[in-house]
Short mmCIF file of C-alpha atoms in Angstrom, two decimals:
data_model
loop_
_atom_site.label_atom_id
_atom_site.label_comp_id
_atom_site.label_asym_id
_atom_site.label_seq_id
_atom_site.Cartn_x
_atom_site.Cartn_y
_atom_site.Cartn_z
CA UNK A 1 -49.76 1.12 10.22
CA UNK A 2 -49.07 -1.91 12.90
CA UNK A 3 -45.53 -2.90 12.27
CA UNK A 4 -45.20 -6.55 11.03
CA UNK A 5 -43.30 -8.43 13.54
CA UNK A 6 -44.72 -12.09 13.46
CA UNK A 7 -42.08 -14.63 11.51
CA UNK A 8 -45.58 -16.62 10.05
CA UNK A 9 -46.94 -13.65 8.87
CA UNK A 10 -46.74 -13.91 4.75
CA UNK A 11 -43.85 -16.03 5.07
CA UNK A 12 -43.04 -19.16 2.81
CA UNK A 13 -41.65 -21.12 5.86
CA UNK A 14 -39.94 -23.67 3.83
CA UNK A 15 -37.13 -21.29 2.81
CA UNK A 16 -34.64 -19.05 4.29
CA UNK A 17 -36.32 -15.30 4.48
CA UNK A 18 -33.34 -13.07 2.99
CA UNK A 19 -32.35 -10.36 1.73
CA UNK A 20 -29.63 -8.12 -0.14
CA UNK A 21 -28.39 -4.60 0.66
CA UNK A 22 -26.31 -3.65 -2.16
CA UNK A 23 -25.09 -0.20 -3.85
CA UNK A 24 -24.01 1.32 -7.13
CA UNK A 25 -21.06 1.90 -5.81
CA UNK A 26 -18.54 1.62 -2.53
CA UNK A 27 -18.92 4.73 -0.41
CA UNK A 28 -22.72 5.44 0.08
CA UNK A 29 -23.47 4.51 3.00
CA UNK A 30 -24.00 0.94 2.56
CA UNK A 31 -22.92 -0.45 5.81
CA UNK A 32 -25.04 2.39 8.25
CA UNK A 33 -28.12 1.73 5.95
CA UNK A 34 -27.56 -1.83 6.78
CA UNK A 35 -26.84 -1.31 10.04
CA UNK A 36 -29.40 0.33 10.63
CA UNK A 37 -32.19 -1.74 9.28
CA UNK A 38 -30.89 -4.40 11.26
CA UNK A 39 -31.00 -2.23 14.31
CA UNK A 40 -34.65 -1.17 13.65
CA UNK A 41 -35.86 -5.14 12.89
CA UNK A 42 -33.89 -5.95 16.17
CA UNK A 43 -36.31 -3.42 17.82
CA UNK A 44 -38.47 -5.14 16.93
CA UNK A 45 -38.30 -8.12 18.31
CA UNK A 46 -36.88 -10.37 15.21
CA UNK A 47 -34.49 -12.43 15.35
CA UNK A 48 -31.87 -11.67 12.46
CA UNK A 49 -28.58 -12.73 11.05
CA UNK A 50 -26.06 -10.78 9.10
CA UNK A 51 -24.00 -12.02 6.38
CA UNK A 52 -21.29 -9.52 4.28
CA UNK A 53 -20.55 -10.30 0.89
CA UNK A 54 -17.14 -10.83 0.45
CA UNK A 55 -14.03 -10.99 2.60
CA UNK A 56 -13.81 -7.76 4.65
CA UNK A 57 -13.28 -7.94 7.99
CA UNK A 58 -14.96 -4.68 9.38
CA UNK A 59 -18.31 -4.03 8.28
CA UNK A 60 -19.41 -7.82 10.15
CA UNK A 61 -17.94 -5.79 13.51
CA UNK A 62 -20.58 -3.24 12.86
CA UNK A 63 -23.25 -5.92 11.89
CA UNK A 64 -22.03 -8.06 15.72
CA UNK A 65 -22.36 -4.35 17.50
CA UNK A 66 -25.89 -3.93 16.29
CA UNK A 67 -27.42 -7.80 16.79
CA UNK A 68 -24.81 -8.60 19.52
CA UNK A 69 -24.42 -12.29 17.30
CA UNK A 70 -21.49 -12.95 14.92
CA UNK A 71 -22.04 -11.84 11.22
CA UNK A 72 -20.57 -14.13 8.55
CA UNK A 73 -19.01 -13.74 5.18
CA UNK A 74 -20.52 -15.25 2.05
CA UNK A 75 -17.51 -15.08 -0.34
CA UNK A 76 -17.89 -16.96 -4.08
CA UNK A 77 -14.19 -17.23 -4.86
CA UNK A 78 -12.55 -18.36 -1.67
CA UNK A 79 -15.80 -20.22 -0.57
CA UNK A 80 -17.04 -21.45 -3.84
CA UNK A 81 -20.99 -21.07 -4.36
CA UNK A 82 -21.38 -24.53 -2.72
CA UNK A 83 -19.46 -23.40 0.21
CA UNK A 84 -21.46 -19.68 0.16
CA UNK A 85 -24.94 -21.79 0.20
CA UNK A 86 -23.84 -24.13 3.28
CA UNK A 87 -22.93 -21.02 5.15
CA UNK A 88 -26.11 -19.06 4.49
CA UNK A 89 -28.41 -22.44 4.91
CA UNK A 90 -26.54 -23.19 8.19
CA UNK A 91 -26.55 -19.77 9.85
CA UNK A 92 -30.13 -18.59 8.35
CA UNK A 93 -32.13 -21.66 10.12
CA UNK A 94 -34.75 -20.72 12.12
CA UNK A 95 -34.27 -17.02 11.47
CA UNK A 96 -37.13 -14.56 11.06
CA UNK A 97 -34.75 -13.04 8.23
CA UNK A 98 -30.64 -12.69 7.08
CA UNK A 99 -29.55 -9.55 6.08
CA UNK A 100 -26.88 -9.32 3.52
CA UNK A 101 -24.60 -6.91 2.69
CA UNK A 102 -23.31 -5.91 -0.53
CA UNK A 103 -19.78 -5.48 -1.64
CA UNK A 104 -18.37 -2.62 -4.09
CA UNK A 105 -20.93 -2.18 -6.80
CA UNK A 106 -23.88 -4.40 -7.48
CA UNK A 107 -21.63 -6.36 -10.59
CA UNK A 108 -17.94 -5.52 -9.27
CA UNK A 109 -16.13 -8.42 -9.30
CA UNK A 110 -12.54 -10.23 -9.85
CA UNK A 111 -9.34 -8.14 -10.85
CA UNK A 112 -12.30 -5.20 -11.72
CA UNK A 113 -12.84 -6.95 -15.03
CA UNK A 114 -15.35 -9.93 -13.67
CA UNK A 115 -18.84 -10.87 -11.95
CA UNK A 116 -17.32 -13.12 -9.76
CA UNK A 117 -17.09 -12.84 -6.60
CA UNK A 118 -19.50 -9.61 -6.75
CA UNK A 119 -22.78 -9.07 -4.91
CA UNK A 120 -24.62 -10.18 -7.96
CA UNK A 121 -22.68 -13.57 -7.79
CA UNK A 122 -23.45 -13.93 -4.01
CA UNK A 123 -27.29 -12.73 -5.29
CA UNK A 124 -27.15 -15.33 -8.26
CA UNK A 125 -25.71 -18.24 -6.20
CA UNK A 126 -28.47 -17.72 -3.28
CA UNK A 127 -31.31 -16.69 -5.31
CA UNK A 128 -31.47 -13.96 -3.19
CA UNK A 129 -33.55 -10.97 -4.13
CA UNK A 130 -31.58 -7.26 -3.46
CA UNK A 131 -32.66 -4.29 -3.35
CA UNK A 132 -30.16 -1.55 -4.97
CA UNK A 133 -28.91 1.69 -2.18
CA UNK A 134 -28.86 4.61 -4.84
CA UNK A 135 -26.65 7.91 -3.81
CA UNK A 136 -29.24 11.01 -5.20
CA UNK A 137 -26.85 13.50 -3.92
CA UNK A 138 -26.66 16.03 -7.20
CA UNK A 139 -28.72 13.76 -9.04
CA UNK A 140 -32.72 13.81 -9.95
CA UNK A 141 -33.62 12.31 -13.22
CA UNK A 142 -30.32 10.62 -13.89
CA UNK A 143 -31.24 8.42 -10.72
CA UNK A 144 -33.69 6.86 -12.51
CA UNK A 145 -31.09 6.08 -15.62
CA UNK A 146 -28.91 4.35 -13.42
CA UNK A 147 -31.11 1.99 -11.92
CA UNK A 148 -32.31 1.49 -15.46
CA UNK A 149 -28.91 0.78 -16.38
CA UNK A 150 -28.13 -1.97 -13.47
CA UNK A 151 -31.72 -3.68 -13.89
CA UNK A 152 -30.77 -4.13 -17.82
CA UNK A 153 -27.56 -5.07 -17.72
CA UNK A 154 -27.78 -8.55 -16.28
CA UNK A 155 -30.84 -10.78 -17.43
CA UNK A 156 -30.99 -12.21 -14.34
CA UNK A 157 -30.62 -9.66 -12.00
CA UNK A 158 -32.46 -10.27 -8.77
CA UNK A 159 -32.79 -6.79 -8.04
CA UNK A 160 -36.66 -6.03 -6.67
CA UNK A 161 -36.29 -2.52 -5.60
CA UNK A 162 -34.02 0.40 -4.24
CA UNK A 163 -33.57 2.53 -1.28
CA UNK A 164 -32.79 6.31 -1.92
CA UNK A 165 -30.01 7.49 0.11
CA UNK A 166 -29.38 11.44 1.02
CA UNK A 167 -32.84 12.43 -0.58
CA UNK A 168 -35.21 14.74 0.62
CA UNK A 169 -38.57 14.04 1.95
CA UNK A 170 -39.87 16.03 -1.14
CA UNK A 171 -37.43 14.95 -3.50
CA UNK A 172 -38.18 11.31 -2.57
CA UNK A 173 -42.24 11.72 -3.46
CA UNK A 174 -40.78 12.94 -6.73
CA UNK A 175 -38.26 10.29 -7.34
CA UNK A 176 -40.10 7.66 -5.84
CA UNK A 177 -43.03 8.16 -8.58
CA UNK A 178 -40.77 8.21 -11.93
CA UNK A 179 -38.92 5.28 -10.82
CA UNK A 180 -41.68 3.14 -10.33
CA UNK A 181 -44.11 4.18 -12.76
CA UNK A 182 -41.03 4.01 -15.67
CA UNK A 183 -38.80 0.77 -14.50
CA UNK A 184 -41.51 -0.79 -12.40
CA UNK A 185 -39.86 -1.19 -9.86
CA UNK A 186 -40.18 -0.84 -5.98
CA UNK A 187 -38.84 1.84 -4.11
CA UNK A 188 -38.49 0.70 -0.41
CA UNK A 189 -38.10 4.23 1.10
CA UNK A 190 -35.61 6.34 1.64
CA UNK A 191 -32.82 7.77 4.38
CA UNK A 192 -32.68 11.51 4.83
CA UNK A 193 -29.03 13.02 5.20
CA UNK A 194 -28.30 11.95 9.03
CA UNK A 195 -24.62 13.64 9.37
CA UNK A 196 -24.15 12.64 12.76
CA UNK A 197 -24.00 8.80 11.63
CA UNK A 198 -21.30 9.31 8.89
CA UNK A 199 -18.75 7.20 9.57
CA UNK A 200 -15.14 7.59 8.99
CA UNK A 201 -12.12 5.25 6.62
CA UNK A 202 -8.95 4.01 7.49
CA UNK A 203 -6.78 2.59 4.83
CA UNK A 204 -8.54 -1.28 5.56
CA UNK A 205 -11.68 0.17 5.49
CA UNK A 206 -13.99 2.06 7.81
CA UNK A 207 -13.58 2.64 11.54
CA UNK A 208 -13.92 -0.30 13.76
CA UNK A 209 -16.94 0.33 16.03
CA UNK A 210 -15.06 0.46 18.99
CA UNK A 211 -13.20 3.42 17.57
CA UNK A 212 -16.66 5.53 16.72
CA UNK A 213 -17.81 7.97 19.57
CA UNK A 214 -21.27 6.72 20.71
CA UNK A 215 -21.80 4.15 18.43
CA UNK A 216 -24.76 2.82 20.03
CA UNK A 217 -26.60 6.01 20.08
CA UNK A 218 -25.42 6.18 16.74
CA UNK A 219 -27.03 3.33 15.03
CA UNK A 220 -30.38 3.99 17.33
CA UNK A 221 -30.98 7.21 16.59
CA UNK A 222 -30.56 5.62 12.82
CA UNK A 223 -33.00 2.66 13.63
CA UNK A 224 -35.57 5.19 14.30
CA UNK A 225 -35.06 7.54 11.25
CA UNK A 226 -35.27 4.36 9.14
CA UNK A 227 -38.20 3.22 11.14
CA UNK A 228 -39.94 6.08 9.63
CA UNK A 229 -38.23 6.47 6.49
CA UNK A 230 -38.01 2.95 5.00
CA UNK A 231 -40.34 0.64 4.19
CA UNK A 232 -39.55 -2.49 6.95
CA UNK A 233 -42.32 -4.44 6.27
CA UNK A 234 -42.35 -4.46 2.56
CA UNK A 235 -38.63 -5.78 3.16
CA UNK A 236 -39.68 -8.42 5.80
CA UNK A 237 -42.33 -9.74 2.74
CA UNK A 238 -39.71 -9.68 0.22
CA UNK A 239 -37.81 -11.57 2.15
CA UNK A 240 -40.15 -14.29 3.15
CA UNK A 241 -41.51 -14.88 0.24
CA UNK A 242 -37.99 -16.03 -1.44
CA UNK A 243 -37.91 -19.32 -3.06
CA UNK A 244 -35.94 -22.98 -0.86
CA UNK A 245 -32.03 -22.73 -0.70
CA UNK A 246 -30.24 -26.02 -2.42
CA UNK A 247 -27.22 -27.19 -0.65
CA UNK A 248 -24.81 -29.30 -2.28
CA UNK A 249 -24.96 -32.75 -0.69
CA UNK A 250 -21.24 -33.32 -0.86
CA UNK A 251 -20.25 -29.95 0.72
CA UNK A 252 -22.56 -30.89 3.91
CA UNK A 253 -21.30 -34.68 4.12
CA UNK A 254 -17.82 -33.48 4.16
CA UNK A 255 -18.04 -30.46 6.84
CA UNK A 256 -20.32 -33.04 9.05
CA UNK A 257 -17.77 -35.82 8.61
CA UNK A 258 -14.93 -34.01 9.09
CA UNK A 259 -11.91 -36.39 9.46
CA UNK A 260 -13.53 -38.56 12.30
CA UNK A 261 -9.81 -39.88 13.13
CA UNK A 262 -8.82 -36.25 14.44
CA UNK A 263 -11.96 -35.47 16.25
CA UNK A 264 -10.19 -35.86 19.38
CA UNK A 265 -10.08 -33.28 22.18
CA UNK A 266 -7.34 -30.31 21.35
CA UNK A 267 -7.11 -26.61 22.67
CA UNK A 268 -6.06 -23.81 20.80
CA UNK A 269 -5.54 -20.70 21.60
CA UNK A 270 -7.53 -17.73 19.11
CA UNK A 271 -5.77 -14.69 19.55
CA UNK A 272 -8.74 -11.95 20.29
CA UNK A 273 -8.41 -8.40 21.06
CA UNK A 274 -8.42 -4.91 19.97
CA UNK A 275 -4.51 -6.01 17.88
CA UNK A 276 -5.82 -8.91 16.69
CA UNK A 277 -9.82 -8.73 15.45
CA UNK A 278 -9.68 -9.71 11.82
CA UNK A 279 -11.46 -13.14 12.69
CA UNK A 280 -14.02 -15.13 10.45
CA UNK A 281 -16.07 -17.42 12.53
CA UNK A 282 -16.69 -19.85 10.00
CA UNK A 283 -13.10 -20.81 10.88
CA UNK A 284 -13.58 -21.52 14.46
CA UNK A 285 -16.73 -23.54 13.96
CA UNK A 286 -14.81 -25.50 11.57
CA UNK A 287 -11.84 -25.93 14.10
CA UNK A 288 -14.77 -26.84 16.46
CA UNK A 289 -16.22 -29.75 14.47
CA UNK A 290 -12.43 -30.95 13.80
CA UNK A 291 -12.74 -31.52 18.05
CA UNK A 292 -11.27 -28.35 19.08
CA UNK A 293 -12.04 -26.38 22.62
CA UNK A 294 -11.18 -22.96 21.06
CA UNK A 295 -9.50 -20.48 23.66
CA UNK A 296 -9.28 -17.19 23.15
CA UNK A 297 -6.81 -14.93 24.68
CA UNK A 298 -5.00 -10.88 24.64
CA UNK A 299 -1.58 -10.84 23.50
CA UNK A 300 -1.91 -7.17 24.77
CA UNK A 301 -4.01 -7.90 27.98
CA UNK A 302 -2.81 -11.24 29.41
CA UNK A 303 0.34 -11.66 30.78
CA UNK A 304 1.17 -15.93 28.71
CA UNK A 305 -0.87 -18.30 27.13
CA UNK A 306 -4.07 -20.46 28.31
CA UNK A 307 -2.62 -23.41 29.89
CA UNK A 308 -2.88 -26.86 28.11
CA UNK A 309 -2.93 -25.96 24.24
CA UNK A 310 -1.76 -28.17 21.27
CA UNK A 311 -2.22 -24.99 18.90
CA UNK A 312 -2.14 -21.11 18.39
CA UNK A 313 -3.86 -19.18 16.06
CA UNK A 314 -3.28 -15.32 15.50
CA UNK A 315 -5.13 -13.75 12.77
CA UNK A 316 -5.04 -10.38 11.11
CA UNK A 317 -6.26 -6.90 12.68
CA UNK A 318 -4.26 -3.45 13.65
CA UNK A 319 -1.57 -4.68 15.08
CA UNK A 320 0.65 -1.78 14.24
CA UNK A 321 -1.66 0.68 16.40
CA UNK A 322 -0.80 -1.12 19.42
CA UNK A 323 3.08 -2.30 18.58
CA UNK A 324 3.84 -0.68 21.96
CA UNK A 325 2.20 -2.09 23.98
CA UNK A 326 2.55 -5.38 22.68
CA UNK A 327 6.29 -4.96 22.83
CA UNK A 328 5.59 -3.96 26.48
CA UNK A 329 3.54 -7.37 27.64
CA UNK A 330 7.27 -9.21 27.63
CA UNK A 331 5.89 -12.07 29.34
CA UNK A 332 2.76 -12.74 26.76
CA UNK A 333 5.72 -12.34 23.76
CA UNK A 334 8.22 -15.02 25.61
CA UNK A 335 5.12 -17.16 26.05
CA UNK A 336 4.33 -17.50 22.50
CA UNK A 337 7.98 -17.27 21.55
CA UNK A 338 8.51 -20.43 23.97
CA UNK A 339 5.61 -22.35 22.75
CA UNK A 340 5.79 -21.90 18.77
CA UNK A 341 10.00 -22.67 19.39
CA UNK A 342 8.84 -26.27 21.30
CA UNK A 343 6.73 -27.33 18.26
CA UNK A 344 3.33 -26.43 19.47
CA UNK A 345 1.74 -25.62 15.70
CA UNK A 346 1.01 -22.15 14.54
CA UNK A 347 -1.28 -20.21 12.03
CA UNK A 348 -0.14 -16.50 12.09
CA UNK A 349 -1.96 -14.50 8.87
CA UNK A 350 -0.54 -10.94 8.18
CA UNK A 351 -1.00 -8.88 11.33
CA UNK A 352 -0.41 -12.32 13.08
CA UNK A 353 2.35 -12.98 11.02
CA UNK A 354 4.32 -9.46 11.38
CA UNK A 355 3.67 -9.97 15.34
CA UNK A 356 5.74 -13.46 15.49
CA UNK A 357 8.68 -11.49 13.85
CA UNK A 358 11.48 -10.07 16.04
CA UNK A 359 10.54 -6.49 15.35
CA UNK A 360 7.13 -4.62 13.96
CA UNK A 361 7.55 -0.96 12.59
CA UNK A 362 4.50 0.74 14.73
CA UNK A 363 1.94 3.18 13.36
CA UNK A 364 4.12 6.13 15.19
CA UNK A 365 7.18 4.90 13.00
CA UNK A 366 9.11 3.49 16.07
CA UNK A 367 10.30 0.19 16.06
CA UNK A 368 9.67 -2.44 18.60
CA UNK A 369 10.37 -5.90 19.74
CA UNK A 370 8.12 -8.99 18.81
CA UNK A 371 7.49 -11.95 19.50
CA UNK A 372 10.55 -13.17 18.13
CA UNK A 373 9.75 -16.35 16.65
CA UNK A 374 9.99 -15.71 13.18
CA UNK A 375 12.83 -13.78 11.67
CA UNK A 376 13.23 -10.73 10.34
CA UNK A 377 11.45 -6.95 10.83
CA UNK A 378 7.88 -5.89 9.44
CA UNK A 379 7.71 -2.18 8.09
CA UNK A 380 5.13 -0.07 6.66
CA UNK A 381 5.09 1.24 3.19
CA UNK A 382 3.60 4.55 1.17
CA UNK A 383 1.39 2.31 -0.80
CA UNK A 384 -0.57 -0.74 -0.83
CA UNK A 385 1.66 -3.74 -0.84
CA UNK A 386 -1.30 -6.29 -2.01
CA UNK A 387 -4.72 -6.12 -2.85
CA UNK A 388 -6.83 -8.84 -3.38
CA UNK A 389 -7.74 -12.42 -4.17
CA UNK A 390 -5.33 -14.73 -4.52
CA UNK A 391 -4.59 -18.78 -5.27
CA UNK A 392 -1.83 -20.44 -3.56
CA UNK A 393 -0.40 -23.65 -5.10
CA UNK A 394 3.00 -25.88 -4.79
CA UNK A 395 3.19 -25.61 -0.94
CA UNK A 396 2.24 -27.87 1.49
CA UNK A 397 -0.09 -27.29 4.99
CA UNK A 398 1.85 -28.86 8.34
CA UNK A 399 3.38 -31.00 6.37
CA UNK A 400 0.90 -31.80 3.98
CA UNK A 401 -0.50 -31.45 0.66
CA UNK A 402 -3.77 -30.05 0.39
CA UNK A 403 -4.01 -28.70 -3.21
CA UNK A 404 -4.81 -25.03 -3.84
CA UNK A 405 -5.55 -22.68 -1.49
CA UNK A 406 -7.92 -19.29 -2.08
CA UNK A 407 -7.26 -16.84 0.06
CA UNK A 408 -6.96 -12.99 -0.31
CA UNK A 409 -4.60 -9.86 1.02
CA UNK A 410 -4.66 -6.29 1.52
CA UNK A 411 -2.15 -4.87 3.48
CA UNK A 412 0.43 -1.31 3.31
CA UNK A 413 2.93 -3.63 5.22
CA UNK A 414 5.56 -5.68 4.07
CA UNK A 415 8.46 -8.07 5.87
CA UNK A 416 11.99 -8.53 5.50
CA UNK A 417 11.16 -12.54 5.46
CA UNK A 418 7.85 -13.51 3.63
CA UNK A 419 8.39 -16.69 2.99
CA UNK A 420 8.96 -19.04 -0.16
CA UNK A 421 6.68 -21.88 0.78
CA UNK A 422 3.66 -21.21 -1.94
CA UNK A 423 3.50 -19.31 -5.05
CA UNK A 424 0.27 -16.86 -4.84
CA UNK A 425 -1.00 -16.21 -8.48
CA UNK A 426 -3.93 -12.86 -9.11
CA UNK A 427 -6.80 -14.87 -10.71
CA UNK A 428 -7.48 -13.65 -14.16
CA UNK A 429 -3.75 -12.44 -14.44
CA UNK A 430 -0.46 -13.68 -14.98
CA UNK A 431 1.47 -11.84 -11.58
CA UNK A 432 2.95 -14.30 -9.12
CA UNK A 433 5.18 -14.48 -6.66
CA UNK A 434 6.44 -16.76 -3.84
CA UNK A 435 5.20 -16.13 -0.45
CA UNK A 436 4.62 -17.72 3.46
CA UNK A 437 6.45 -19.77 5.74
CA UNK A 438 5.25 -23.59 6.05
CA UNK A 439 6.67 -26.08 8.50
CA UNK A 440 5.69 -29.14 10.07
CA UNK A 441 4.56 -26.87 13.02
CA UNK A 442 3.91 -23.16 11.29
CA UNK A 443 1.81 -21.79 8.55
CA UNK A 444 2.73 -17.73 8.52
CA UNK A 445 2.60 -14.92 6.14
CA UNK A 446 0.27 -12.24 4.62
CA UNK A 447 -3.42 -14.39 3.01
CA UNK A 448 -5.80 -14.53 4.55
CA UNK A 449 -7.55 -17.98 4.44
CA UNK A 450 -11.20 -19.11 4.88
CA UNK A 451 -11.47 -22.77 5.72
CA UNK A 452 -14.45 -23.07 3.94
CA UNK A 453 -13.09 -22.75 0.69
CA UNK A 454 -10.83 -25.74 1.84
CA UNK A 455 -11.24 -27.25 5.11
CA UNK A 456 -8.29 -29.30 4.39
CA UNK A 457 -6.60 -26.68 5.29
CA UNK A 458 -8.33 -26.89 9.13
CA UNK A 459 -7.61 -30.63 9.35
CA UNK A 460 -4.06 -30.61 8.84
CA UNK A 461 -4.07 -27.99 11.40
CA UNK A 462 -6.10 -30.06 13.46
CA UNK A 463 -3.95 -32.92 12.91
CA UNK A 464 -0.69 -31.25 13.91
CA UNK A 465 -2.80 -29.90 16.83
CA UNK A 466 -3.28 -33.58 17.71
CA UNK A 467 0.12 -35.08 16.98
CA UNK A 468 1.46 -32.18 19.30
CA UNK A 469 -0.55 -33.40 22.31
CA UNK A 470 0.45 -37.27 21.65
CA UNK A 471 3.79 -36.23 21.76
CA UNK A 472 3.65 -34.14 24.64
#
C-alpha cells in the first residue's frame, strides 16, 4: 500500500490534524513509540509538531532530536485550558499533523486523586482524539479488559483506538481480532520488542538524548519497525478528520497585546547548555513579544556574559553533573556574580537557583564554589525534596503584584536559603510552606514557572528588564 503523505488527502483543512499518544500507565514505552512515529511521518516528508502533556522537561528533548523543531508543553493546571488551546492553535498552524504525548496514565491527574491536569484533561480540553499504548507483556485476554475498563470509565473519553506494545506478530493477529470485534474499537498496529531502543531513567526522568549511545540510529531503526508495524496512515486520517479548535478570545488579545508600554528593545541572556536545559519555549516567545532579543549563552562553555543585557535568565537542568566544571569557568561565575550584584534583574528556577548560591554539593558529593550571588550552600538529599504542582500566593514579582502563580517542582535537592518571599500551597491539600527569594531585581528558588499560565509574570520581568537599561 502507497503511503499517504499528501496534507489534502482526507483532511478537514479547517482544523488542526492531531493526535494523542497516551498509556495505561508511566513506563511503557510511551516516549520511543512516540518518538518514533514522529520519526517515521518525518520520513516521510510531513511536516509535524510535538506537544507533551504536562510539565516534564525531557521527553520534548527527545521529540526536538527527532523533528529537529522545539516541542511544547500543553499543561491544564499551570496553563489553564484557555492557555493549553492558544498553545496548540498557535504552534499546530499550517501543520500536516501535532503529535501529542501523554502523561502518566490516560486519567492520572492532581495529587493522584484528580483528572486534572491528566492526558484525558489535555484530550478533553482539545477535543483531541487518543489512541491508548497498551503493555501485553504477560498479558492476553486481560488486555482486552483493560482497555474495556479505560473506554468505560469516562463518558467522554476520546479514545479511538490502541497500539499494542511488546506483542508478537502472532499474538497481535490474535489480540488485534478480540479487541475490535468485542470493544469496537481500532487497533492501530503494534511494536514488536525492539531491546536495543530501551531507554534508560534518572531520578527526573529518562536519559537526555544527548546521554543515549546512537540515538539517531536509535530512533531510525525504530521509524522503520513502526513503518511496518503500525498503522501511519490510519493515524494521519484520524487526525485530519478532528473537529475546529476554539480559542478563547481574551487569552489571544492579551498575549498579542502584551503591555505595549514595555515593548521596547531589551536583551537577556537564556542560560543554554548541557547544566542548564530544562527550558520551555513558550517562555521565550513570550519574552519575545514583551520586545526582548533573547541571548543565549554556556555558563560552562563561555568564559562572561553577552555584552549589552538588561536581564538573565537561568532555568532548571543537571546542574549538579557538571558542578565542576562550572566552579572551574571562574570568569563566567564573576560575570554573573557582577551583573546580578549591579541590579541587572534575574530569574534563576531550581538548578538556576542552586547555581547563583556560593556553593553547590556536586553529583560526586564534593563541594564547589558558585556563582556567589545568593547566599547559602545547595546539597543533595536521599529522597525527593518536592514533587509536584504547586500555587504560589502573597509574594510579589520585581516588585510587583501579580496574583497567584502555578508553577510546579521536583527536585532531590534542597538549600540552606530558600527563600520566604511566597507561600507554595499542594492543590487539593492543605501542605504549605514559604519559599523563593523576590527582589526588585531577583526572582530565585525551586518552581518552575510557565508564563503562560500568567504572563504577568513575563512583563514584570520585562519591565525590570527595561527600567534596568533606562537607568543604565
Amino acid at each position: 500500500m502507497q503511503p499517504i503523505n499528501d496534507k489534502d488527502n482526507n483532511r478537514n483543512n479547517n482544523a488542526i490534524p492531531r493526535v494523542l499518544l497516551t498509556a495505561t500507565s508511566s513506563g511503557i514505552g510511551k516516549t520511543m513509540i512516540t518518538c518514533g512515529i514522529l520519526k517515521a511521518l518525518k520520513n516521510r516528508g510531513l511536516n509535524c509538531a510535538a506537544f507533551k502533556c504536562g510539565p516534564d522537561y525531557i521527553d520534548p528533548m527527545f521529540h526536538r532530536k527527532v523533528l529537529g523543531i522545539d516541542s511544547y508543553n500543553l499543561d491544564t493546571f499551570m496553563c489553564k485550558r484557555t492557555g493549553v488551546r492558544h498553545s496548540l492553535l498557535s504552534h499546530g498552524r499550517n501543520r500536516d499533523i501535532c503529535v501529542l504525548e501523554g502523561v502518566m496514565g490516560y486519567y492520572d491527574g492532581i495529587a493522584g486523586i484528580s483528572k486534572e491536569a491528566s492526558a484525558w484533561d489535555v484530550a478533553d480540553a482539545t477535543d483531541t482524539p487518543a489512541i491508548l499504548i497498551l503493555d501485553c507483556k504477560g498479558v492476553s485476554v486481560s488486555a482486552v479488559a483493560v482497555v474495556k475498563g479505560f473506554l468505560e470509565y469516562e463518558t467522554e473519553h476520546h479514545i479511538k483506538g490502541v497500539i499494542l506494545n511488546c506483542i508478537s506478530p502472532m499474538m497481535y493477529a490474535r489480540m488485534k481480532q478480540m479487541i475490535e470485534e468485542q470493544l469496537k474499537v481500532r487497533v492501530y498496529g503494534y511494536v514488536p520488542v525492539v531491546s536495543e531502543c530501551v531507554l534508560e531513567s534518572r531520578y527526573l526522568g529518562l536519559q537526555i538524548p544527548e546521554e543515549v549511545e546512537k540515538i539517531d540510529e536509535k530512533l531510525e531503526h525504530l521509524s522503520r519497525v513502526m513503518e511496518d508495524t503500525v498503522d501511519l496512515d490510519g493515524i494521519l486520517e484520524l487526525a485530519w478528520n478532528v473537529s475546529g479548535l476554539q480559542e478563547d478570545t481574551q487569552v489571544k488579545e492579551h498575549l498579542l497585546n502584551l503591555s505595549d508600554t514595555l515593548k521596547k528593545g531589551i536583551r537577556i541572556a537564556v542560560a543554554h547548555d548541557e547544566a542548564f536545559c530544562f527550558i520551555y519555549p513558550d517562555n521565550l516567545e513570550i519574552l519575545k513579544k514583551l520586545g526582548a532579543e533573547i541571548v543565549t549563552f554556556s555558563p560552562i562553555h563561555d568564559r562572561s556574559l553577552p555584552e549589552n543585557i538588561q536581564g538573565i535568565v537561568l532555568y532548571g537542568g543537571y546542574p549538579e553533573l557538571y558542578a565542576k566544571e562550572l566552579s572551574e569557568n571562574d570568569s563566567m561565575r564573576e560575570s554573573i556574580c557582577h551583573a546580578v550584584t549591579l541590579g541587572v534583574p534575574c530569574i534563576a528556577e531550581c538548578g538556576g537557583f542552586m547555581y547563583l548560591q556560593e556553593r553547590m554539593e556536586g553529583s560526586d558529593g564534593k563541594i564547589y564554589d558558585m556563582a556567589g550571588a545568593l547566599f547559602g550552600k545547595s546539597y543533595k538529599t536521599e529522597k525527593l525534596r518536592r514533587f509536584g504542582y504547586i500555587i504560589l500566593s502573597k509574594g510579589t514579582v520585581f516588585g510587583h503584584n501579580v496574583g497567584n502563580i502555578t508553577a510546579h517542582e521536583f527536585h532531590y535537592y534542597e538549600s540552606e536559603e530558600c527563600g520566604h518571599a511566597f507561600t507554595a500551597k499542594k492543590p487539593m491539600s492543605t501542605r504549605g510552606w514559604e519559599c523563593m527569594i523576590s527582589t526588585d531585581t531577583i526572582l530565585a528558588g525551586y518552581p518552575h514557572i510557565h508564563y503562560m499560565g500568567n504572563p504577568q509574570v513575563a512583563e514584570a520581568f520585562a519591565g525590570a528588564c527595561r527600567r534596568y537599561k533606562e537607568k543604565d
